[in-house]
XYZ file of C-alpha atoms in Angstrom:
607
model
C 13.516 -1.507 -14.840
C 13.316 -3.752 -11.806
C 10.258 -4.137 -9.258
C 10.647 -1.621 -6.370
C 9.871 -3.871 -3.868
C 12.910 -5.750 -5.415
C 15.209 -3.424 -5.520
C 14.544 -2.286 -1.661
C 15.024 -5.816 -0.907
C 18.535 -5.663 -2.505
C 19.077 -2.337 -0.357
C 18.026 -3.236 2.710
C 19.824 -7.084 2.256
C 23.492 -5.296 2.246
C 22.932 -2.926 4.936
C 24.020 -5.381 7.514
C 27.357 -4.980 5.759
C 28.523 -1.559 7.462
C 31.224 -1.568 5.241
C 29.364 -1.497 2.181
C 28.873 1.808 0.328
C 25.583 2.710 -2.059
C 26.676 4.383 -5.133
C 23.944 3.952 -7.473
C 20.874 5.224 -6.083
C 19.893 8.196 -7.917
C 19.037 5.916 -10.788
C 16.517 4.604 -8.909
C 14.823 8.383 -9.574
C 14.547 6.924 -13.116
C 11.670 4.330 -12.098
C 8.279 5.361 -12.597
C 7.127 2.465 -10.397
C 9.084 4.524 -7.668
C 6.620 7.287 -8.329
C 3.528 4.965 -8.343
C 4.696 2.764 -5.038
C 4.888 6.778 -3.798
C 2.017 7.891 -4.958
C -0.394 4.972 -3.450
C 1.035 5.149 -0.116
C 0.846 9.339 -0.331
C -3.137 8.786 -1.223
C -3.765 7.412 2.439
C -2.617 10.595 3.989
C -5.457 12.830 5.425
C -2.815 15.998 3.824
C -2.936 14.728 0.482
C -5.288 17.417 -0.430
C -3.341 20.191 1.601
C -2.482 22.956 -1.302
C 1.479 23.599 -1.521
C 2.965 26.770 -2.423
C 2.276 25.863 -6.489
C -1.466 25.467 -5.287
C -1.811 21.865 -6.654
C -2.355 18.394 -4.565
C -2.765 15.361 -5.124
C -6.238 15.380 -7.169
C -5.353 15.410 -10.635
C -1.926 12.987 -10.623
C -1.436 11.650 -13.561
C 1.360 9.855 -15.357
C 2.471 13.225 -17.363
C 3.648 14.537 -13.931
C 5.713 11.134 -13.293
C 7.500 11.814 -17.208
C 8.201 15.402 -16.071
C 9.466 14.568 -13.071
C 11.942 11.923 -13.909
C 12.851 14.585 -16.788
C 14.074 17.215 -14.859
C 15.734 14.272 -12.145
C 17.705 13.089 -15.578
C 19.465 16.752 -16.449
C 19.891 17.370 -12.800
C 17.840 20.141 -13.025
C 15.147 19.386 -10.438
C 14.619 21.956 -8.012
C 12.006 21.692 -5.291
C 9.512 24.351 -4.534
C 9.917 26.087 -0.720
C 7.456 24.267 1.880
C 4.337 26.048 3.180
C 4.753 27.016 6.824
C 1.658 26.796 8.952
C 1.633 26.479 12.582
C -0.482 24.104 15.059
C -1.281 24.764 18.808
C 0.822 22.050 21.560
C 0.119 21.638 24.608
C 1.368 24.550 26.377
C 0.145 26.956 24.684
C 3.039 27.333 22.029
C 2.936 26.956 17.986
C 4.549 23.617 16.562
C 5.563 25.291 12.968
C 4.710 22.738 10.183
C 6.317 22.938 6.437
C 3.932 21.821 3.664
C 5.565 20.827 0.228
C 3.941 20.290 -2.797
C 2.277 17.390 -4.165
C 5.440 16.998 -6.560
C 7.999 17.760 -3.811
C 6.072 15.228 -2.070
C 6.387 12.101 -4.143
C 10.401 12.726 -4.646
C 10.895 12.382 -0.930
C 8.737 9.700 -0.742
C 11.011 7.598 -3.154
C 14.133 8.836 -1.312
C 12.298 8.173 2.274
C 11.910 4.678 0.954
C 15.490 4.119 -0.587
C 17.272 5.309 2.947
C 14.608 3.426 4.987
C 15.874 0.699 3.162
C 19.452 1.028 3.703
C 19.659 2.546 7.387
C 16.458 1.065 9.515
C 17.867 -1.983 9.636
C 21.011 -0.650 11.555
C 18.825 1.192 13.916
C 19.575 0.815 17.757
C 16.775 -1.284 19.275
C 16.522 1.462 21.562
C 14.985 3.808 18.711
C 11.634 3.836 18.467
C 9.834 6.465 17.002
C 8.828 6.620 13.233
C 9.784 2.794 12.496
C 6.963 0.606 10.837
C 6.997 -1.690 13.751
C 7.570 0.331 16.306
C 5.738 2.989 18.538
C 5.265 4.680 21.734
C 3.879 1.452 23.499
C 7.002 -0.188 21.706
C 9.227 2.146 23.346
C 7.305 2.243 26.608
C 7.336 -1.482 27.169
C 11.070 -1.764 26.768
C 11.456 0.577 29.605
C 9.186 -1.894 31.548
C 11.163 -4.629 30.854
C 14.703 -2.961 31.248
C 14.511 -0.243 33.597
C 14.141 -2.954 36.609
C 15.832 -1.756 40.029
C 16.751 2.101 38.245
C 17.971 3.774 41.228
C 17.591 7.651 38.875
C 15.983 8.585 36.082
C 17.847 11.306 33.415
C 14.990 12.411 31.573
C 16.757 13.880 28.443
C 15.185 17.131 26.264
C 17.145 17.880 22.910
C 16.413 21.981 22.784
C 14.665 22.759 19.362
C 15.783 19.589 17.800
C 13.891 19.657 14.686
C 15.239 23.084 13.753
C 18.727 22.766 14.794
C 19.808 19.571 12.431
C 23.253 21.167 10.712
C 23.114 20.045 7.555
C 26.572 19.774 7.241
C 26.846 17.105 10.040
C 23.765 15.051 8.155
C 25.232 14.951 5.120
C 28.641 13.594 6.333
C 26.494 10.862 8.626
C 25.021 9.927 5.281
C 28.493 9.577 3.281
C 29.098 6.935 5.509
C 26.876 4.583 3.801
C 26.136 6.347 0.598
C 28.705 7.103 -2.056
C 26.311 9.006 -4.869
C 26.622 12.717 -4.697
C 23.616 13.183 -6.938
C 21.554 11.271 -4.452
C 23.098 13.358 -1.405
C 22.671 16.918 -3.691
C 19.131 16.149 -4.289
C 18.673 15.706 -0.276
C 20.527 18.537 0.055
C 18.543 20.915 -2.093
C 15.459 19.724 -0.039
C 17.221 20.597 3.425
C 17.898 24.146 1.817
C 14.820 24.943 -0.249
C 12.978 27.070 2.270
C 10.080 28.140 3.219
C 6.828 30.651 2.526
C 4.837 32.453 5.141
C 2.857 35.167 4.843
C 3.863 35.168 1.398
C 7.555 35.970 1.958
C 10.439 33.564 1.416
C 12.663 32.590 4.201
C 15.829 30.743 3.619
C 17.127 27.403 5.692
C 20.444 27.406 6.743
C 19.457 24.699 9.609
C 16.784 22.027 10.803
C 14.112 19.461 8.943
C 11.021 20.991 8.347
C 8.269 19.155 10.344
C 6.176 18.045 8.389
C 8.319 17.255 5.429
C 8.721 13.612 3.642
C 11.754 12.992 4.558
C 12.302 14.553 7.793
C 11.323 12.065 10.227
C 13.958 8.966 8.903
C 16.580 12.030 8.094
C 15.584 12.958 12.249
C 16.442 8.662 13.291
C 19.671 8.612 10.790
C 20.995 11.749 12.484
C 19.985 10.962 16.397
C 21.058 7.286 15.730
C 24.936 8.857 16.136
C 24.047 9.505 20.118
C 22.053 6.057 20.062
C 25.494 4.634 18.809
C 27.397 6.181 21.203
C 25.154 5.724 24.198
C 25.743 1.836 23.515
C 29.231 2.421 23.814
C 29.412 4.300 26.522
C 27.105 1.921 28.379
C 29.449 -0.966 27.740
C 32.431 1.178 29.830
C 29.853 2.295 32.268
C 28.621 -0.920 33.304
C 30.725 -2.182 36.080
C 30.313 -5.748 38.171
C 28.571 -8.752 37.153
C 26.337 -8.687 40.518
C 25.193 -7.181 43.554
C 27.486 -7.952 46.152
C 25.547 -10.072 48.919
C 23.799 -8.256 51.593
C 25.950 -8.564 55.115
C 22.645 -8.244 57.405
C 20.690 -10.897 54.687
C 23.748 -13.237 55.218
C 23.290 -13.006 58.920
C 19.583 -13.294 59.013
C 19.612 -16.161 56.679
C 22.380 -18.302 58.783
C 20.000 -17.310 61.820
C 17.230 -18.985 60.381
C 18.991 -22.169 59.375
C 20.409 -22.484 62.816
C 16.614 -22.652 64.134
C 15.302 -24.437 61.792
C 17.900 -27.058 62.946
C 17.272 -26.645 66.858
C 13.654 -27.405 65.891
C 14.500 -30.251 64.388
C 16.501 -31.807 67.343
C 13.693 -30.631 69.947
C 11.083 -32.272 67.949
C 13.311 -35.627 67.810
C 13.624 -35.402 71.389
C 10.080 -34.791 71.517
C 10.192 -31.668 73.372
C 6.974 -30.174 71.829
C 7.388 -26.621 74.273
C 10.103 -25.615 72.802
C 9.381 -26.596 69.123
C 6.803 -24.021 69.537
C 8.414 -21.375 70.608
C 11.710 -21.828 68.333
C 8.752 -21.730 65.510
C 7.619 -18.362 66.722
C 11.210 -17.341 66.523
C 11.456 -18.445 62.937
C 8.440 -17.201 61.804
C 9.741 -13.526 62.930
C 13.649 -13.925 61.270
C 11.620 -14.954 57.896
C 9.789 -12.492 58.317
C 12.590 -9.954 58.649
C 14.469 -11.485 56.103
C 11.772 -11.283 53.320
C 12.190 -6.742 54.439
C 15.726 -7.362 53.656
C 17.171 -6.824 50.422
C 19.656 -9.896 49.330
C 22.180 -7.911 47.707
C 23.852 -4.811 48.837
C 21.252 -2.251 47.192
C 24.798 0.569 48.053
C 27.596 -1.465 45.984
C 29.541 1.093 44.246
C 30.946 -1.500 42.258
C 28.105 -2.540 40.261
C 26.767 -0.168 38.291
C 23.583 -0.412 35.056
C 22.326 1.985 32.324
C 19.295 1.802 30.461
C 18.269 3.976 27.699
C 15.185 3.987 25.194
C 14.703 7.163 22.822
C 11.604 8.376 20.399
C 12.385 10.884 18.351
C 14.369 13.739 20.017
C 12.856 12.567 23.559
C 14.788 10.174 25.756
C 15.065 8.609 28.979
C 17.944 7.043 30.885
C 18.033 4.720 33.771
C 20.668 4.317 36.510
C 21.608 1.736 38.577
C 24.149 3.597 40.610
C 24.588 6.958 42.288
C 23.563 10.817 41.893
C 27.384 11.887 41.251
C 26.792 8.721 38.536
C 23.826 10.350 36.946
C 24.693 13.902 36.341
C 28.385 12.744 35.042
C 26.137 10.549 32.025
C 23.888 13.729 31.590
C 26.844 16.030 31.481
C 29.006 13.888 29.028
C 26.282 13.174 26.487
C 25.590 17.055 26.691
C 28.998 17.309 25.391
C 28.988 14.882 22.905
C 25.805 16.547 21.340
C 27.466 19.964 21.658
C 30.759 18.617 20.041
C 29.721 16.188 17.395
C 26.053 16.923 16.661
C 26.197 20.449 16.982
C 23.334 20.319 19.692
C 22.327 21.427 23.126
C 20.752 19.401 25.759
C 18.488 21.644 27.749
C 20.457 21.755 31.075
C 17.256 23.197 32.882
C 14.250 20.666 30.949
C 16.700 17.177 31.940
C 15.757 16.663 35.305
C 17.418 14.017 37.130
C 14.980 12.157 39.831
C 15.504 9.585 42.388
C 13.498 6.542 40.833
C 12.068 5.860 44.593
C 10.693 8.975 45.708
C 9.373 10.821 42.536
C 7.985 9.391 39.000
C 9.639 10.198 35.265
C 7.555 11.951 32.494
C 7.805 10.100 29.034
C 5.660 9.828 26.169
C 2.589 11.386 28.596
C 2.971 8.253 30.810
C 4.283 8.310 34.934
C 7.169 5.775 35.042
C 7.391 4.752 38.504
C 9.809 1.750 39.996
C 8.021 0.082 42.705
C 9.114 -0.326 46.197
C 7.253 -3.141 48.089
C 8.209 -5.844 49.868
C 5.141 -7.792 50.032
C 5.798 -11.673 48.599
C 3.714 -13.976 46.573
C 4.387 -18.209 46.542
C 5.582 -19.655 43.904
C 5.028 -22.811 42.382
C 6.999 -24.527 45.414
C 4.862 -22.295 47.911
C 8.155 -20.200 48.561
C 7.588 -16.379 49.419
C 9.455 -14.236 46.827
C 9.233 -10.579 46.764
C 8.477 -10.168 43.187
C 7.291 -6.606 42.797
C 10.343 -4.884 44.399
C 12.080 -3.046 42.006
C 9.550 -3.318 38.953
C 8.496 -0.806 36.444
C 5.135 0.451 36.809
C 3.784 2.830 33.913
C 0.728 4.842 35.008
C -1.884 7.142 33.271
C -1.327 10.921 34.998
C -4.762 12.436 36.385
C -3.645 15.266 34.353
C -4.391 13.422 30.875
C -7.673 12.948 30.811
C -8.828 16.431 32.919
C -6.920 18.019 30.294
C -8.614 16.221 27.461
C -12.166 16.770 28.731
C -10.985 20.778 29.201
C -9.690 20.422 25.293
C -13.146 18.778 24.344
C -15.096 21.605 26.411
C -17.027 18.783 27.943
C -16.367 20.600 31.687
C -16.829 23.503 33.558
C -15.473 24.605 36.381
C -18.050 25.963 39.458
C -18.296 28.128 42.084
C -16.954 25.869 44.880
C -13.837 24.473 42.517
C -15.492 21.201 41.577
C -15.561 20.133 38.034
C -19.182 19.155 36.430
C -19.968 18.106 32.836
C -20.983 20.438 29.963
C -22.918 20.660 27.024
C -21.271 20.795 23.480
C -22.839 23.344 21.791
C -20.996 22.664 18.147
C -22.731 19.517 18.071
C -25.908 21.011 18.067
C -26.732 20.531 13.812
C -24.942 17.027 14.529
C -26.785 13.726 13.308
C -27.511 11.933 16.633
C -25.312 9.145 15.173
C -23.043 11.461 14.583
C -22.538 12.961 18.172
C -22.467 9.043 19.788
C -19.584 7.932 17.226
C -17.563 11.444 17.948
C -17.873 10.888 21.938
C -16.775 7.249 21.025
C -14.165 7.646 19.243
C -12.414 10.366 21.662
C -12.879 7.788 24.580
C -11.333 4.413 22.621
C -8.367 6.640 21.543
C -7.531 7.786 25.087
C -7.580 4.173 26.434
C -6.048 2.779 22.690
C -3.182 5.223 24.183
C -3.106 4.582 27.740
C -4.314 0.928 28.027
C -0.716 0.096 29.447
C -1.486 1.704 32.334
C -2.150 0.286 35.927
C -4.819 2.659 36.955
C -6.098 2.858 33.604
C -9.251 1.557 34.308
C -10.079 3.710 37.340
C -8.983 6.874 35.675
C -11.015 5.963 31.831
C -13.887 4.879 34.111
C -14.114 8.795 35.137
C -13.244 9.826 31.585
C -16.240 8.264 30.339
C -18.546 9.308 33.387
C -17.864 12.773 32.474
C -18.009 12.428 28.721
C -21.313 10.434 29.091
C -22.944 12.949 30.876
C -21.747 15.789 29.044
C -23.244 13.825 25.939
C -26.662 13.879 27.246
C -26.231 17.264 28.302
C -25.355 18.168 24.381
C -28.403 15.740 23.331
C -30.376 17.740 26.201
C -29.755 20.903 24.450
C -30.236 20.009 20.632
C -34.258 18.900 21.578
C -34.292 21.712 24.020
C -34.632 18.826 27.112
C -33.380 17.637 29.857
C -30.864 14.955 30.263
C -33.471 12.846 32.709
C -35.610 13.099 29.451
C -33.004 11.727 27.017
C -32.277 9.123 28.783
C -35.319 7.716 29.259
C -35.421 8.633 25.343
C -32.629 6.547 24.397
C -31.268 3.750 26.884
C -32.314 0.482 26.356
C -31.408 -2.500 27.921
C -29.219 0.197 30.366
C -27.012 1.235 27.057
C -27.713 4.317 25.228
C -28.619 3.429 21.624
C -29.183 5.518 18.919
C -31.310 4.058 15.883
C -29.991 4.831 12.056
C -31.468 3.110 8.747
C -28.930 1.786 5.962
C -29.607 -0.470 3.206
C -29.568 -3.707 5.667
C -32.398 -2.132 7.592
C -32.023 -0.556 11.057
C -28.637 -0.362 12.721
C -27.834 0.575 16.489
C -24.965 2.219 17.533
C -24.536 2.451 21.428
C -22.319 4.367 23.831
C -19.217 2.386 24.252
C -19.202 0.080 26.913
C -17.321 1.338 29.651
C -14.832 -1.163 30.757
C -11.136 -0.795 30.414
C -8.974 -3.079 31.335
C -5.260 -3.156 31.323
C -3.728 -4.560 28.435
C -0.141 -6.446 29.888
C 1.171 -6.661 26.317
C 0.753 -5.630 22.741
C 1.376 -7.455 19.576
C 3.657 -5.494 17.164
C 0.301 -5.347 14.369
C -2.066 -4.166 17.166
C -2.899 -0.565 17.006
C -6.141 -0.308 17.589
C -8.146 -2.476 19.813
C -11.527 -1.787 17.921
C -11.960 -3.992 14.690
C -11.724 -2.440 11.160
C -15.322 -2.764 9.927
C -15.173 -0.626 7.102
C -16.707 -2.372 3.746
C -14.647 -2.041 0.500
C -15.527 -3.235 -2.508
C -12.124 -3.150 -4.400
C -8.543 -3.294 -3.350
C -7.370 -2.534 -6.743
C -4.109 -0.157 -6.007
C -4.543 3.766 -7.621
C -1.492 2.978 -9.360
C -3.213 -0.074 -11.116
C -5.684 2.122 -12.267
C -3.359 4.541 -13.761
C -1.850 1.839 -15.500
C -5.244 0.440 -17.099
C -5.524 3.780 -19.189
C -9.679 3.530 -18.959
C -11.623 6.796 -17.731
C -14.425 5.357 -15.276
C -17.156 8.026 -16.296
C -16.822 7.750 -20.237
C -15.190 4.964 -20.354
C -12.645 5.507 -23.108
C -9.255 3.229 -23.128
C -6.109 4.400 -24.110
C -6.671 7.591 -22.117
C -4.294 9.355 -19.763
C -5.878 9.345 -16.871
C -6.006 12.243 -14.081
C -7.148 10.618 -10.856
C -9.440 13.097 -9.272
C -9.869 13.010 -5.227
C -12.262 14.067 -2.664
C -11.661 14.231 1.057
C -14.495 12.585 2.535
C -17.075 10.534 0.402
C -19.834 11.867 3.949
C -19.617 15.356 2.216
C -21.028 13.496 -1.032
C -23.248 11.438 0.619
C -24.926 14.380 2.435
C -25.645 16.361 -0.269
C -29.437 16.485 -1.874
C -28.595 16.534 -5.691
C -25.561 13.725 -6.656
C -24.164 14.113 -10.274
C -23.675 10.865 -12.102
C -20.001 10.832 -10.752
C -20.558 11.357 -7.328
C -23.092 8.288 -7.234
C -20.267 6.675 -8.774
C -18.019 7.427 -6.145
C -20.551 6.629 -3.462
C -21.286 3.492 -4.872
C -18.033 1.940 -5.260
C -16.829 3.330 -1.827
C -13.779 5.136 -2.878
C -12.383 9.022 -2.292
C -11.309 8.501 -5.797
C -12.105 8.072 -9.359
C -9.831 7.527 -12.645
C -11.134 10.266 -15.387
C -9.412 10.735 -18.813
C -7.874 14.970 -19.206
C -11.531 15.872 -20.437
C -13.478 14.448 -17.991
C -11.471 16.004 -15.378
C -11.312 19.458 -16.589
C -15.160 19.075 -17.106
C -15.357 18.133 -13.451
C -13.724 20.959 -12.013
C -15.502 23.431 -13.804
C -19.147 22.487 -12.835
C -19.551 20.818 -16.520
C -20.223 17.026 -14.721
């Protein structure tokens, strides 16, 4: 059988061709290399270990579960087990619902994931950004800085439960339009209906991806890509006049100045230096006046613009035009959701806001468009007004007060001022421990809102609090005060913490607390701290299932069961280590190939 990697090529190759129809894919199933490309890139999830319904994960896998699998895929009688439901707090208070399948489930969606990645991404609107390898949030937010320039109104769109209200019937005919395999399209059909457990009771699906699931996030893009498409149409018929119409009053004003710039020429010629002066003063005040007034006519009814950029079932729409102009686009793509996508826009959650006078909410950010008139030279010392009009993305107030409330790292007093807190489950934390967890929550703040023009005076009273509120929590482990620790710990004005490793002793201090703006972000940079984490192999899981050698006994032409742990610190903390653990510790890995016997002797307290 061929090379995945190959055959995804092939897939992803003809999906330019709109035309072309897929109607082998369910042979693909067939592949156990499928099921091992699956299977490595399911081992980097932190869930991998979650227990489904069946009670299994992912420790164990071995190629016996592959055979089975592609067994029951042959006679077409695969039937996946219902997903787990558990639910996770959001932000206002409410319960996200999550659906956990099992480990098996898992790796059959992660083949089909990758076969309709393959043949749809490609033909994804640029204006899609959300679960695409290359794209992100910052993808999606910078786009709206580049293309959202002069938005008169914002149309910030909200898709009401859009996760649960996917008709499956619509999906399935979005899919026949590129796929032509019924047993491909059953087998995604028996995952939209296999249901779900909670509280031990079955509930049946009759709508909606479970979050959560495989599959659900590209099955979310193919679906939503429908209003993309039709957005870009209707743009094309909305967008009216190739420019601005010039501005009447600029016209005037900029004939005015010529004229005096020409009597100032004569005077000086006839060397009449009075009134060179004041015909300067003049022109100094109709430049002046002209660089307040806008050069086109910022009221032309006949020019009109629309910008759009989506992630996931959140969107946001930019408008060049008037009110009656905005609420007509929100109305008609309410219909077309209602009509052809079977859902509803929430009428009360789309606001529509006048770009000048109040920000948009996306993706946590305040997207503001700037109105300023002040000028900058350019390279011929000309003034140009060249913030007017621009996008400017800032970090709400509300973000990081809401994080430092979420950490418990505040309190509130008497007189309604905000002070920092001790946190008492840190108190059994290494010291280490407590400087790399206060770390950590600061870099991933900025990591988010580094795009941000008042980043750096908003992180800068992130950190304040969180540094204080970290001696207070250091205060209160050695029964202190934070005066005391600091003294204690800063050196060289940074607070360091001393550890020993094998290389001697290490410092880690608290991060350094300047954050600047970031303008730009390459499409590989996610985080801004390096990756300093030593491995000794990178020798894929799959490889190791395929070499057939157990690495405790060290037998060959075993089947092996990989067995996994969740964090290698839970081994390394404990006082006694078994021969296998040191193993695991030593070679740096959450995993370790064991033959059937070994295995079974793990799990039962034998090794």
């Amino acid at each position: 059988m061929q090379c995945p990697k190959v055959v995804l090529s092939n897939l992803q190759r003809k999906s330019l061709d709109q035309k072309y129809k897929y109607k082998r894919l369910y042979r693909q199933l067939y592949n156990p290399d499928f099921f091992l490309l699956a299977y490595d890139n399911l081992s980097k999830n932190n869930g991998a270990l979650t227990l489904g319904v069946d009670q299994r994960s992912i420790d164990g896998f071995s190629m016996d579960q592959i055979d089975k699998l592609i067994k029951v895929l042959r006679n077409k009688s695969y039937q996946p087990y219902p997903s787990k439901r558990i639910y996770i707090p959001k932000k206002n208070g409410k319960r996200r619902p999550l659906g956990i399948p099992s480990f098996c489930d898992k790796l059959v969606q992660e083949v089909i994931r990758l076969i309709l990645e393959a043949i749809f991404e490609p033909s994804f609107s640029s204006s899609s950004h959300a679960y695409q390898g290359k794209k992100s949030c910052h993808s999606a937010l910078l786009e709206i800085k580049r293309t959202f320039t002069g938005s008169k109104w914002f149309v910030e769109g909200d898709i009401k439960g859009f996760f649960d209200n996917i008709e499956h019937h619509t999906l399935i005919k979005i899919l026949r339009k590129r796929i032509a395999d019924e047993a491909f399209l059953d087998l995604i059909w028996k995952f939209l209906r296999a249901g779900y457990v909670e509280e031990w009771k079955f509930h049946q699906t009759y709508s909606g991806a479970p979050q959560g699931g495989i599959i659900s996030p590209i099955l979310s893009n193919i679906y939503l890509n429908e209003l993309d498409t039709y957005i870009k149409e209707y743009r094309d018929q909305f967008n009216v006049g190739r420019k601005r119409r010039r501005n009447p009053k600029y016209r005037q004003l900029s004939s005015e100045s010529a004229d005096i710039q020409k009597e100032i020429k004569q005077a000086y010629e006839q060397g009449n230096n009075q009134a060179v002066d004041e015909l300067k003063k003049q022109l100094t005040h109709v430049e002046e006046t002209l660089l307040r007034t806008s050069y086109s006519n910022p009221m032309d009814s006949e020019y009109r613009r629309l910008s759009y950029v989506r992630y996931a079932d959140d969107f946001l729409i930019g408008i060049i035009g008037s009110k009656k102009d905005a609420k007509q686009v929100r109305d008609d793509i309410a219909t077309y959701l209602a009509k052809k996508l079977n859902l509803e826009l929430s009428m009360e959650k789309t606001l529509i806001t006048h770009a000048s006078n109040k920000s948009a909410h996306f993706l946590g950010y305040e997207i503001e468009i700037v109105k300023n008139h002040s000028f900058r030279r350019n390279r011929l010392g000309r003034k140009q007004r060249l913030l007017n009009g621009k996008v400017k993305l800032k970090m709400p107030h509300k973000a990081w007060v809401d994080k430092l409330q979420k950490y418990k790292a505040i309190k509130m007093c008497a007189d309604g001022t905000w002070k920092p807190k001790f946190r008492g489950y840190f108190q059994h934390s290494e010291d280490i421990e407590i400087v790399a967890q206060y770390n950590s929550e600061i870099r991933g703040l900025y990591n988010y809102f580094r795009l941000a023009e008042n980043v750096s005076n908003h992180m800068h009273r992130f950190s304040y609090f969180m540094y204080y509120s970290m001696l207070k929590t250091f205060a209160s482990k050695y029964r202190t005060n934070a005066k005391h620790i600091r003294k204690k710990y800063e050196k060289n004005k940074k607070f360091t913490v001393e550890y020993q490793t094998s290389k001697g002793t290490q410092h880690m201090h608290f991060i350094d607390r300047r954050f600047p703006k970031i303008t730009g972000l390459s499409k590989e940079q996610i985080d801004l701290e390096p990756n300093t984490r030593y491995v000794l192999s990178t020798t894929k899981l799959s490889d190791r299932i395929k070499a057939e050698r157990c690495e405790l006994c060290k037998r060959d032409g075993v089947t092996i069961h990989m067995h996994h742990v969740k964090k290698l610190k839970n081994l390394r903390e404990k006082s006694k280590k078994s021969y296998l653990e040191q193993q695991m510790i030593a070679r740096n890995r959450k995993t370790i190939a064991l033959c059937k016997d070994c295995h079974t002797k793990r799990h039962k307290g034998e090794i």
